[in-house]
Coordinates of C-alpha atoms and ligand atoms in Angstrom, one line a residue:
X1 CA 140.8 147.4 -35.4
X2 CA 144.2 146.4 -34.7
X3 CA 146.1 145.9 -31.5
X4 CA 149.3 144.8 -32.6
X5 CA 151.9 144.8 -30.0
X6 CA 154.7 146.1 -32.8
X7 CA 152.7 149.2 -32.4
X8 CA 153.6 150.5 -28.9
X9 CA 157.4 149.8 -30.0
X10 CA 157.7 153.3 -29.4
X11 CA 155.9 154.1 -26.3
X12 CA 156.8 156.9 -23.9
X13 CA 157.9 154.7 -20.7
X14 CA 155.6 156.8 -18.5
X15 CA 152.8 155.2 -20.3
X16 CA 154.3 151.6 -20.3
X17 CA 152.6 150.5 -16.6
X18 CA 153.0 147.9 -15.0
X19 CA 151.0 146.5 -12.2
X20 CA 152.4 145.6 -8.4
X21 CA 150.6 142.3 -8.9
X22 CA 151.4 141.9 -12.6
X23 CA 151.0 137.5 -12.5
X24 CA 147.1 138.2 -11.1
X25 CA 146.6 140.7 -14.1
X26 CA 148.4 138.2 -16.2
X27 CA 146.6 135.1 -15.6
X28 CA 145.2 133.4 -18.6
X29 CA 141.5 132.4 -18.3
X30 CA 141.6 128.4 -18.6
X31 CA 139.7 128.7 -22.0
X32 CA 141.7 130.7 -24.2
X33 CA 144.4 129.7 -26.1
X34 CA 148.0 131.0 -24.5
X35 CA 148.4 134.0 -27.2
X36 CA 144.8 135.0 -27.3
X37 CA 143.8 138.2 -25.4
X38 CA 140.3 138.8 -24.0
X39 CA 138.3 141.9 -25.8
X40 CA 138.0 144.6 -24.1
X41 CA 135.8 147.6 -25.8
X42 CA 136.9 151.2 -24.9
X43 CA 134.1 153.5 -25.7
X44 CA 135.7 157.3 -25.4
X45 CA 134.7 160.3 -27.3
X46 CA 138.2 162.1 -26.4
X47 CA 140.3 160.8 -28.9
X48 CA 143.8 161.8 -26.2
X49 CA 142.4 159.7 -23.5
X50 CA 141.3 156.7 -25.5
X51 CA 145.0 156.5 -27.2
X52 CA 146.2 156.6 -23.6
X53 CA 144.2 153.7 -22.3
X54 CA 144.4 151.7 -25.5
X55 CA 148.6 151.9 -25.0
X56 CA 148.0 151.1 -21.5
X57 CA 145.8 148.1 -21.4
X58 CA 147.0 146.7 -25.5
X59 CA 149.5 144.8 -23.6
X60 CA 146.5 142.8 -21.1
X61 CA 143.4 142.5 -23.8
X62 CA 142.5 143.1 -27.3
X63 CA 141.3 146.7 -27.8
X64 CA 138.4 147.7 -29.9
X65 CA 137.6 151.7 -29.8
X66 CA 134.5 153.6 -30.9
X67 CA 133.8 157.4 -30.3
X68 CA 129.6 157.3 -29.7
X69 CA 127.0 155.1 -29.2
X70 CA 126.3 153.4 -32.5
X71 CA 129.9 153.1 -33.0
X72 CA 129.9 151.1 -30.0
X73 CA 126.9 149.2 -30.7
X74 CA 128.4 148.3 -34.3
X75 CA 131.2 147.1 -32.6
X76 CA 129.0 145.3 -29.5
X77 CA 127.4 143.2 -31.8
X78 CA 130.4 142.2 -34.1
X79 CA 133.1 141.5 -31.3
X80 CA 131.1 140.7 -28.3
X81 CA 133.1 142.1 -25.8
X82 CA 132.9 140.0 -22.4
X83 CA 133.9 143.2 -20.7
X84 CA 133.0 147.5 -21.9
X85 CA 134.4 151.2 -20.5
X86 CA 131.9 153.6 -21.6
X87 CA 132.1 157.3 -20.7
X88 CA 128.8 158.5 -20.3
X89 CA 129.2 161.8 -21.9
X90 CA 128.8 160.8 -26.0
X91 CA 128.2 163.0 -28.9
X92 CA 126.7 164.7 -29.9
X93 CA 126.2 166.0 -26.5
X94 CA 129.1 165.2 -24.8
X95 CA 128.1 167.3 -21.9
X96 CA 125.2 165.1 -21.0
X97 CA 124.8 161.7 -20.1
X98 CA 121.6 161.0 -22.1
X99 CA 123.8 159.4 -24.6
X100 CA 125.7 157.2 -22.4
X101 CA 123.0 155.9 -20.9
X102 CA 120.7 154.9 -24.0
X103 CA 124.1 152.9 -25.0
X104 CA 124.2 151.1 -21.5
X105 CA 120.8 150.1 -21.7
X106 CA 121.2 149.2 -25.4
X107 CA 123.9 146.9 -25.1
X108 CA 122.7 145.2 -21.4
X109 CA 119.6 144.3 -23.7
X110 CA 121.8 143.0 -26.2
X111 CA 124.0 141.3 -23.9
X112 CA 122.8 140.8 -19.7
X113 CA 125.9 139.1 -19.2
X114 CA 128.3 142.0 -20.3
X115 CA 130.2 143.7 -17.8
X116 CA 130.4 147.6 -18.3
X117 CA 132.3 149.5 -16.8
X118 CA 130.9 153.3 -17.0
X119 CA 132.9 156.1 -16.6
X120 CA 132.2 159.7 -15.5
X121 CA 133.5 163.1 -15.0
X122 CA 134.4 164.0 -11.8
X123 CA 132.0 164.6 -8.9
X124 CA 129.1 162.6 -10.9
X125 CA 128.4 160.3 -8.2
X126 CA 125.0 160.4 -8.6
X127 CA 125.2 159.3 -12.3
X128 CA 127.5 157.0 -11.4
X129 CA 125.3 155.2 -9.0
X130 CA 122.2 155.7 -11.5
X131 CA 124.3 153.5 -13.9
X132 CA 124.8 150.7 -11.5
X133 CA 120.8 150.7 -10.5
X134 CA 120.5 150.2 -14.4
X135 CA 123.2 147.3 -14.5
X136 CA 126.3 148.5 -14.9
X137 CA 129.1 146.4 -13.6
X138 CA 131.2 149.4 -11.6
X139 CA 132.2 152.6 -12.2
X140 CA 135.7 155.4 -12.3
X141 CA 135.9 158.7 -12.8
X142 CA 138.1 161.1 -14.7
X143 CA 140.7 161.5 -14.6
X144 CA 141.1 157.6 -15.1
X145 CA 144.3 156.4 -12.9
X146 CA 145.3 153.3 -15.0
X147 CA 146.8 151.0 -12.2
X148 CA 143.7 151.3 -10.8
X149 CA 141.5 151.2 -13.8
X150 CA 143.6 147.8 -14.6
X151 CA 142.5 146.6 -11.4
X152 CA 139.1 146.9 -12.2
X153 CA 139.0 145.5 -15.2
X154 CA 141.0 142.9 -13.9
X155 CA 138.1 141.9 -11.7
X156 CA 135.3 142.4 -14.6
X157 CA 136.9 140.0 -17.2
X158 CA 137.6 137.5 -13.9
X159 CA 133.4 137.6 -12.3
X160 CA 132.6 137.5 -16.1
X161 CA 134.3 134.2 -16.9
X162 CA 133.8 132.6 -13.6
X163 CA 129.9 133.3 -14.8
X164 CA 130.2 132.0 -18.0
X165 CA 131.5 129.0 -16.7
X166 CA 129.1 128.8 -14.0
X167 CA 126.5 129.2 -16.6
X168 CA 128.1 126.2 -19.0
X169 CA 127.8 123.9 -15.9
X170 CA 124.3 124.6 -15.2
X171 CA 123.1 123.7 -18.4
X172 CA 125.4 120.5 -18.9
X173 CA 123.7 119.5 -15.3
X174 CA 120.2 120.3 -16.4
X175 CA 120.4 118.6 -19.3
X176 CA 122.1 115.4 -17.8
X177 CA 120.3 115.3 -15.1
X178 CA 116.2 115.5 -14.3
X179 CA 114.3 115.0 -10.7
X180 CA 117.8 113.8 -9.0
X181 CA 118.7 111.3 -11.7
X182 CA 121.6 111.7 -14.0
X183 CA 121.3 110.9 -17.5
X184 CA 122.1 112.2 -21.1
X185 CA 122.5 109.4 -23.3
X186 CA 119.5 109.2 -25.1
X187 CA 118.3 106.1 -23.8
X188 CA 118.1 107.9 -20.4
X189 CA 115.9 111.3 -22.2
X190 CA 113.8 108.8 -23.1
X191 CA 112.7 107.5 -19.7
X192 CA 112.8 111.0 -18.4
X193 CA 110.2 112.3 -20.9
X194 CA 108.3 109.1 -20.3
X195 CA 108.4 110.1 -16.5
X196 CA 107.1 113.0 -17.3
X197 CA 104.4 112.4 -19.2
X198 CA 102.9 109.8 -16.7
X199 CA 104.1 112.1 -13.8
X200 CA 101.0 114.2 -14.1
X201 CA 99.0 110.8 -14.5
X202 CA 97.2 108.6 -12.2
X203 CA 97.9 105.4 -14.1
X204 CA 99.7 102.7 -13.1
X205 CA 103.0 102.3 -13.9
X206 CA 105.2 99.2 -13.9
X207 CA 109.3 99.8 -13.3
X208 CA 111.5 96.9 -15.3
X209 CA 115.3 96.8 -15.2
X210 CA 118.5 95.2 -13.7
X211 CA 119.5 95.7 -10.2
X212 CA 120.1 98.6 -9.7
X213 CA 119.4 100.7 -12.8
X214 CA 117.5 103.2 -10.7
X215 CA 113.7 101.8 -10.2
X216 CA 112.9 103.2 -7.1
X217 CA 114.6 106.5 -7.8
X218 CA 112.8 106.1 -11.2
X219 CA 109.0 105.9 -8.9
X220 CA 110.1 108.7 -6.1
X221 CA 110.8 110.9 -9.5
X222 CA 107.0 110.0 -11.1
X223 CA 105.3 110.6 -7.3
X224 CA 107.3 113.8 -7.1
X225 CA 105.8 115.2 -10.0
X226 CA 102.2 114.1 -9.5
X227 CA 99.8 115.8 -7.6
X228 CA 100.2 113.2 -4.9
X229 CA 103.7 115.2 -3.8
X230 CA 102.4 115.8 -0.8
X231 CA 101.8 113.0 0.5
X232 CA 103.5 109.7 1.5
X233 CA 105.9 107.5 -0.8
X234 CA 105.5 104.2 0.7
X235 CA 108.2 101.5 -0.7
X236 CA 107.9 97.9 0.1
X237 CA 109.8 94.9 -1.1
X238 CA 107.5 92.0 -2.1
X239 CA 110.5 89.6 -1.9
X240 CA 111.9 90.6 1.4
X241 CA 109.1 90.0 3.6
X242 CA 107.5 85.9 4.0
X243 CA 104.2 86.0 2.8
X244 CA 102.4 85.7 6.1
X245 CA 103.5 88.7 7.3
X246 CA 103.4 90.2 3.9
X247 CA 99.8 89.9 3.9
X248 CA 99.1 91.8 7.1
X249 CA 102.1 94.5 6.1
X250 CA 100.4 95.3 3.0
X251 CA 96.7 95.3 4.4
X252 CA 96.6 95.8 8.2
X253 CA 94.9 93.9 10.5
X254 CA 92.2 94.0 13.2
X255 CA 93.0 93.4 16.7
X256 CA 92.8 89.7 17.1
X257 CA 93.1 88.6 13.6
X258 CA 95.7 86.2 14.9
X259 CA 97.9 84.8 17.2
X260 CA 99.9 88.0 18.1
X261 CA 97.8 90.4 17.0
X262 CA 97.1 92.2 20.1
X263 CA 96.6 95.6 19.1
X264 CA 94.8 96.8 15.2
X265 CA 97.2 97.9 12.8
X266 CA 97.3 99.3 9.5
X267 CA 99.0 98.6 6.3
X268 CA 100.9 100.3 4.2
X269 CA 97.8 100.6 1.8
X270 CA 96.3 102.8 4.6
X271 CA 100.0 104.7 5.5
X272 CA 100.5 105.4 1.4
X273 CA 96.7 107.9 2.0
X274 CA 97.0 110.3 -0.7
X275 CA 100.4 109.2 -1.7
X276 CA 101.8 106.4 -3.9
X277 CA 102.7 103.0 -2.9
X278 CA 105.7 101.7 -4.5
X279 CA 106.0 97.7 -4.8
X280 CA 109.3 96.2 -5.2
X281 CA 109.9 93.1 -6.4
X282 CA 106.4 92.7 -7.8
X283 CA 107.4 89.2 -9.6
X284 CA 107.6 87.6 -6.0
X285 CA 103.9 88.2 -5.0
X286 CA 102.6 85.3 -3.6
X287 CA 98.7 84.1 -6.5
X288 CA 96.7 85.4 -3.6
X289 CA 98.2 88.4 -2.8
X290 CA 98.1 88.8 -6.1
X291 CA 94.1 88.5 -6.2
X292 CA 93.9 90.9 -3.1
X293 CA 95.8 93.9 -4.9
X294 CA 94.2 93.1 -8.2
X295 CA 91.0 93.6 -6.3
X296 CA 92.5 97.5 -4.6
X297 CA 92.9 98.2 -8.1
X298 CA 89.4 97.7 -9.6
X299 CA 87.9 99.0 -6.8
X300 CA 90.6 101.0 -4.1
X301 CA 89.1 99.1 -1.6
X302 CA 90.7 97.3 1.0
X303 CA 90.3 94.7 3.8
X304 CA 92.2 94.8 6.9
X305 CA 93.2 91.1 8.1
X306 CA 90.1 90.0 10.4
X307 CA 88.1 92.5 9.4
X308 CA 84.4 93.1 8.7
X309 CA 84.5 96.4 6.6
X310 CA 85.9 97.5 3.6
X311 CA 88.2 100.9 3.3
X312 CA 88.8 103.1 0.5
X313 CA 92.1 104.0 0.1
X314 CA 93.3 106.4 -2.2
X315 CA 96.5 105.6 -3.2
X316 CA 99.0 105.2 -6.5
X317 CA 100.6 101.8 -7.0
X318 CA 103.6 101.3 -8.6
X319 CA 105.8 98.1 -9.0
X320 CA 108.9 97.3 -10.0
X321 CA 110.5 94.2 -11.5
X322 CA 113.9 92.8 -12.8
X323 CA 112.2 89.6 -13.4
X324 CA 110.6 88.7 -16.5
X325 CA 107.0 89.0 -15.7
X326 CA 105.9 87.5 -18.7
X327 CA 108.1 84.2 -18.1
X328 CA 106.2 84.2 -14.7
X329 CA 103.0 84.5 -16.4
X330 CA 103.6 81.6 -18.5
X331 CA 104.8 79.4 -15.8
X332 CA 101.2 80.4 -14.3
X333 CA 103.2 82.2 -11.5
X334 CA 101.9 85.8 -12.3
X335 CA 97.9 87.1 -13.1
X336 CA 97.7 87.7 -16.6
X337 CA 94.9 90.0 -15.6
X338 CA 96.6 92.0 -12.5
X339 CA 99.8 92.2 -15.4
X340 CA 97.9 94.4 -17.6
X341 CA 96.8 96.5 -14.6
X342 CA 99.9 97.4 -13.3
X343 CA 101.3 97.7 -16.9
X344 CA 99.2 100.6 -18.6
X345 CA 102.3 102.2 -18.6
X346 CA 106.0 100.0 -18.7
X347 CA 109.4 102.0 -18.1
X348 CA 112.0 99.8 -18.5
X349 CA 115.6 101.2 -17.5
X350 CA 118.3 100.4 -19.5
X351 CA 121.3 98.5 -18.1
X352 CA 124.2 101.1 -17.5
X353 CA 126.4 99.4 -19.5
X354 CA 124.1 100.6 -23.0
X355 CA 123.8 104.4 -21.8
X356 CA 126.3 105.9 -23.7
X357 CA 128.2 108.7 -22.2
X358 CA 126.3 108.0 -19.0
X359 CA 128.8 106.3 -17.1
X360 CA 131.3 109.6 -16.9
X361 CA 129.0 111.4 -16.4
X362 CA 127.7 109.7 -13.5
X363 CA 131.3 108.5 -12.1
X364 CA 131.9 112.4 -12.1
X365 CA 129.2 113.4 -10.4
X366 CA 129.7 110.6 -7.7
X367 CA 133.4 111.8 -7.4
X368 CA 132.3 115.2 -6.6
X369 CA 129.7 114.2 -3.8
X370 CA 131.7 111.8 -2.4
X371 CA 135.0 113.5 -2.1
X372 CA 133.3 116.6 -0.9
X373 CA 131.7 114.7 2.4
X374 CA 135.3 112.3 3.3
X375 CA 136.7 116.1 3.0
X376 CA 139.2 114.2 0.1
X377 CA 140.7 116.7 -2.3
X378 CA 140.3 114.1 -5.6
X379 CA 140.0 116.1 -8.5
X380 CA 139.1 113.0 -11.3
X381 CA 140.1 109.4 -12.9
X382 CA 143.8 108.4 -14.5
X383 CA 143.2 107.7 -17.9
X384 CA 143.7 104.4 -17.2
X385 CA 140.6 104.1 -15.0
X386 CA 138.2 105.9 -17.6
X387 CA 139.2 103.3 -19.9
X388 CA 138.2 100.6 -17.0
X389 CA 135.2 102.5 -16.4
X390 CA 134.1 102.5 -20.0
X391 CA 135.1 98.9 -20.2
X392 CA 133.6 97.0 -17.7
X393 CA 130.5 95.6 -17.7
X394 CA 128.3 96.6 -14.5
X395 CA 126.7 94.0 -13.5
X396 CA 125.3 95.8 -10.4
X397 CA 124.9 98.8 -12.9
X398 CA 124.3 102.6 -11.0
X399 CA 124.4 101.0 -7.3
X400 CA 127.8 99.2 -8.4
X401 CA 129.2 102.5 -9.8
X402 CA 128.1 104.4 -6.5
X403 CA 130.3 101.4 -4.3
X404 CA 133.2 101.6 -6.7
X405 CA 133.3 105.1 -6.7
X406 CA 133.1 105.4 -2.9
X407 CA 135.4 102.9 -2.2
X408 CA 137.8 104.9 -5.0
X409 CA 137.8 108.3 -2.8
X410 CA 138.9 106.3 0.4
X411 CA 141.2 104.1 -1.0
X412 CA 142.6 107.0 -4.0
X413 CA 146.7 108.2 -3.1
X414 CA 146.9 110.7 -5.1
X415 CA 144.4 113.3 -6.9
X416 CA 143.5 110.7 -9.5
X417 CA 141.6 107.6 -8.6
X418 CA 143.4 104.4 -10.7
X419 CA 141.5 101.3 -11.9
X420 CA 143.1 99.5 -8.6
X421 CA 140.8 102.1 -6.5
X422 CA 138.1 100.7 -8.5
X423 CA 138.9 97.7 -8.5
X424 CA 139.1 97.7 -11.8
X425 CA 142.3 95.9 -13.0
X426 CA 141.3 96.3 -16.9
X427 CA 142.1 93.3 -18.9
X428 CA 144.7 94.8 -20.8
X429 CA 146.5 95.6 -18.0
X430 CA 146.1 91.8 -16.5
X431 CA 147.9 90.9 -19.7
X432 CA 150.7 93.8 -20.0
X433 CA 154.3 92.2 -20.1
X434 CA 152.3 89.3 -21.9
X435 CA 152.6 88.1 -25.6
X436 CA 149.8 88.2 -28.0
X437 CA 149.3 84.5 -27.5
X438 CA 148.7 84.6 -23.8
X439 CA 146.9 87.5 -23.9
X440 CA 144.6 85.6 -26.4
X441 CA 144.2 82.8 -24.4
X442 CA 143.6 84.1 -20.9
X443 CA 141.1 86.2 -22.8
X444 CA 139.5 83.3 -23.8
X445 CA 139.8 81.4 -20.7
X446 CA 138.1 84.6 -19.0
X447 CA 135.0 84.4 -21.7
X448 CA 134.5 80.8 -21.3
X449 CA 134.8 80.4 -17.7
X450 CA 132.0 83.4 -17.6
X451 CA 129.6 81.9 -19.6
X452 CA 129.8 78.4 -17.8
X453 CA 129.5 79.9 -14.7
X454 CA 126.6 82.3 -16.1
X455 CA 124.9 78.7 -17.3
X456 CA 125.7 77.2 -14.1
X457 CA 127.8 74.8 -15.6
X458 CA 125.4 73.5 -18.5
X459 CA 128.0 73.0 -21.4
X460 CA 125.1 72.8 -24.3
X461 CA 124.1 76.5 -22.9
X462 CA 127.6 77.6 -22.7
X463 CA 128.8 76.7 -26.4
X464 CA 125.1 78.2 -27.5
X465 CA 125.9 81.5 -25.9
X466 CA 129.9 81.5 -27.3
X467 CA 128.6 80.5 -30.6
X468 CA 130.8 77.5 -31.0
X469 CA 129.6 73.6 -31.1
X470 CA 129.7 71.9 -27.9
X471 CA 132.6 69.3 -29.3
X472 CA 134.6 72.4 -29.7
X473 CA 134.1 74.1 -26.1
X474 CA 135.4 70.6 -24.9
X475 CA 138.2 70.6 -26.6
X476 CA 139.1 74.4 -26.1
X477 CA 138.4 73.7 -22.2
X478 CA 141.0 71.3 -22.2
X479 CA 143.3 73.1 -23.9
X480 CA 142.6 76.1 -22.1
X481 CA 142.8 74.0 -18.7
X482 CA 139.4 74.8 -17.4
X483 CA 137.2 72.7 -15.3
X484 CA 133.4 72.2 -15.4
X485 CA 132.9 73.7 -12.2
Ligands
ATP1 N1 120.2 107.9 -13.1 C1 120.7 107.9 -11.9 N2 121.4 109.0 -11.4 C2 121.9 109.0 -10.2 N3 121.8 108.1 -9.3 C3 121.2 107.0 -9.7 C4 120.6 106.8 -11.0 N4 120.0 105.6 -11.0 C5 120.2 105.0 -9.9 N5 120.9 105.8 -9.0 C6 121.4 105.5 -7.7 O1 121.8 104.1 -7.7 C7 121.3 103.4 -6.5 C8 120.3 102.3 -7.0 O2 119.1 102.8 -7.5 P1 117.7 102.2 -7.1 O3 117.6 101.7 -5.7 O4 116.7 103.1 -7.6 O5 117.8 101.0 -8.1 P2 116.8 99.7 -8.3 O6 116.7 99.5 -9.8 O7 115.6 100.0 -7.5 O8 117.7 98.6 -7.7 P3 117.2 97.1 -7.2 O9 116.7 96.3 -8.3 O10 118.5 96.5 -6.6 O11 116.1 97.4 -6.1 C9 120.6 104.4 -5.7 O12 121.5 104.9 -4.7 C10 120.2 105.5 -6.6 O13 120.2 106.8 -6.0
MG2 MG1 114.9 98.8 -5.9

């Protein structure tokens, strides 16, 4: 079917409308390209009328007729139409409604997205409002008014799009993104279907990454989908807390256990009842706090500082690390024994830097929810800062990205946050105005002076990790004018 502008050439004016607000009809969804009209599918048995409304509206959308129901249902399927007019009364029995109706319900099963738009003979209210109870978008009656039947359809193709989008989001969000983390790259699927496999576990589970990779958001994600959901999520940080009060944090302690201890207390063991106890910083637990939660584990029992009885606790540990346990094992600093307990199951988060695609993604989303609470109007990134995003290394990995972004939507100027928001002066740009020579050299005065400060000075390590002989790194430091320290 062909809706060739060259064929209205001759149009009666009368039938040439044009809309009051012509630019609202006239707005271009974002998606198309700027020639490409939206479908529209006219389904009219009266040949006179359809003519009329396909001069009318050829102008606004591409226009695909049919006369009955599996006309229109030939069409449906071929063209998918976002947006349909269908007159109820079809042949063969264009004097009912029965025909109509079997098409709307045909095509809504086809399509539950589709907007249609029925339309009826006058004073048919009450078909009118049947059609809606069974999905239809709106209705108009005969005889059709086109300025307002533009109007109309005007709105359909406009609730329809802003759906589709809505819809595209959705499912780019639930696919990046499980139990509050964000992810898509597949290292980060991988951890989420590991999460959810143990989720529904009771096992142990040990947490390894950098700082800040997501750990602990990694744990509240596995306690959220066990059983234990109801109950507490108790975090504590091994490494924070000196060991003597460590002890009595962890286990409680009996009214006069010690200097101090005036009234009994209880530990977090007791507070995590029913819920999961989270241990951060596992690496740092002092040999016989080590023994004392190796023994919880064999037996959920626990002892309260100074006291006589035991307690059963029911509770799920978890631990985190960004320490190499097994170095600390070696060392004879970690259990070998409470290791492999705490270990039945190892999730070990990738640094951000590896998660391909991840870092938009995220940097996105953090834009969003932090522009959104300072009330900012920043709408993305100059291309310049993507690149610096994409670039840089992340040390601090997610937590690093959540301060640079943050500190991006107060400092930003314009819409776009730049790589000075970020602060994230790229290299390249450090080097713009420069020749190739000193861009070459402050590169590798960058590079060297990282990897001696990364070996804390220790030249033999520094050449090892650059790859060059230690003779060499001499002699490119005093080229290169660097110091030891
Ligand atoms: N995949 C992710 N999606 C969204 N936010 C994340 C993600 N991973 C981490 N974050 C956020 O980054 C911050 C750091 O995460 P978290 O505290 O879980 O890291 P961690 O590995 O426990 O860090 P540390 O080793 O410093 O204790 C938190 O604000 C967290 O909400
Ligand atoms: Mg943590």
């Amino acid at each position: 079917m062909d809706s060739k502008n060259s064929k209205f050439g001759n149009l009666p004016p009368e039938l040439i409308v044009k809309h009051p607000d012509s630019n609202l009809l006239h707005a271009a969804p974002k998606t198309l390209l700027p020639n490409q009209k939206l479908k529209l599918l006219i389904v009219e048995d009266d040949s006179s009328i359809a003519t009329q409304m396909k001069w009318a509206l050829g102008q606004d959308y591409e226009i695909f007729l049919a006369e009955d129901r599996l006309g229109a249902l030939e069409v449906f399927r071929t063209e998918q139409p976002p947006v349909v007019t269908l007159d109820l009364g079809l042949p063969p029995h264009p004097a009912e409604v029965e025909e109509g109706f079997k098409a709307l319900s045909e095509m809504l099963s086809q399509d539950g997205h589709v907007k249609i738009i029925v339309i009826t003979g006058q004073g048919e209210k009450d078909n009118a409002l049947k059609a809606i109870g069974e999905g239809a978008y709106d209705f108009f009656s005969k005889p059709i008014q086109i300025e307002e039947l533009k109007v109309v359809l005007h709105r359909a193709f406009y609730v329809s799009q802003l759906e589709r989008e809505n819809r595209e989001l959705q499912q780019r969000l639930s696919v990046g993104s499980f139990m509050g983390m964000l992810g898509s790259s597949p290292q980060m699927q991988e951890v989420f279907a590991l999460i959810r496999k143990v989720g529904t576990t009771e096992v142990p589970v040990l947490i390894t990454g950098e700082s800040g990779t997501g750990k602990e958001l990694a744990a509240k994600a596995i306690h959220q989908m066990s059983t234990r959901k109801e109950g507490p999520f108790v975090v504590i940080n091994c490494s924070a807390i000196p060991e003597t009060l460590l002890e009595s944090e962890l286990f409680g302690h009996e009214k006069g256990a010690f200097t101090g201890a005036h009234v009994q207390r209880k530990g977090r063991f007791e507070t995590a009842q029913d819920g999961t106890l989270f241990l951060d910083e596992i690496g740092e637990l002092s040999l016989s706090l080590q023994v004392k939660l190796l023994r919880f584990l064999q037996e959920q029992r626990i002892e309260r500082l100074g006291g006589r009885e035991e307690i059963f606790v029911d509770v799920r540990v978890m631990t985190a690390t960004n320490r190499d346990l097994k170095e600390r094992m070696s060392e004879g600093r970690f259990r070998e024994d409470l290791y492999y307990r705490l270990g039945v199951v190892t999730i070990s988060l990738p640094p951000l830097r590896e998660r391909e695609g991840d870092i938009l993604l995220l940097a996105t989303s953090l834009l969003h929810r932090y522009s959104a609470e300072n009330k900012r109007k920043i709408t993305g990134f100059t291309p310049q800062a993507i690149r610096a995003l994409e670039t840089h290394h992340w040390p601090g990995n997610v937590r690093e990205l959540e301060n640079r972004i943050k500190r991006g939507v107060i400092m930003a100027e314009g819409s776009k946050i730049t790589p000075e928001d970020l602060e994230l002066v790229s290299q390249y740009a450090k080097y713009e105005g420069h020749g190739l020579k000193e861009a070459r050299e402050g590169l590798e005065r960058d590079f060297i002076e990282r990897a001696i400060s990364k070996n804390k000075g220790n030249i033999t390590k520094a050449a090892e990790e650059l790859g060059v002989a230690r003779p060499t790194l001499y002699e490119l430091m005093e080229k290169l004018g660097i110091k030891k320290e």
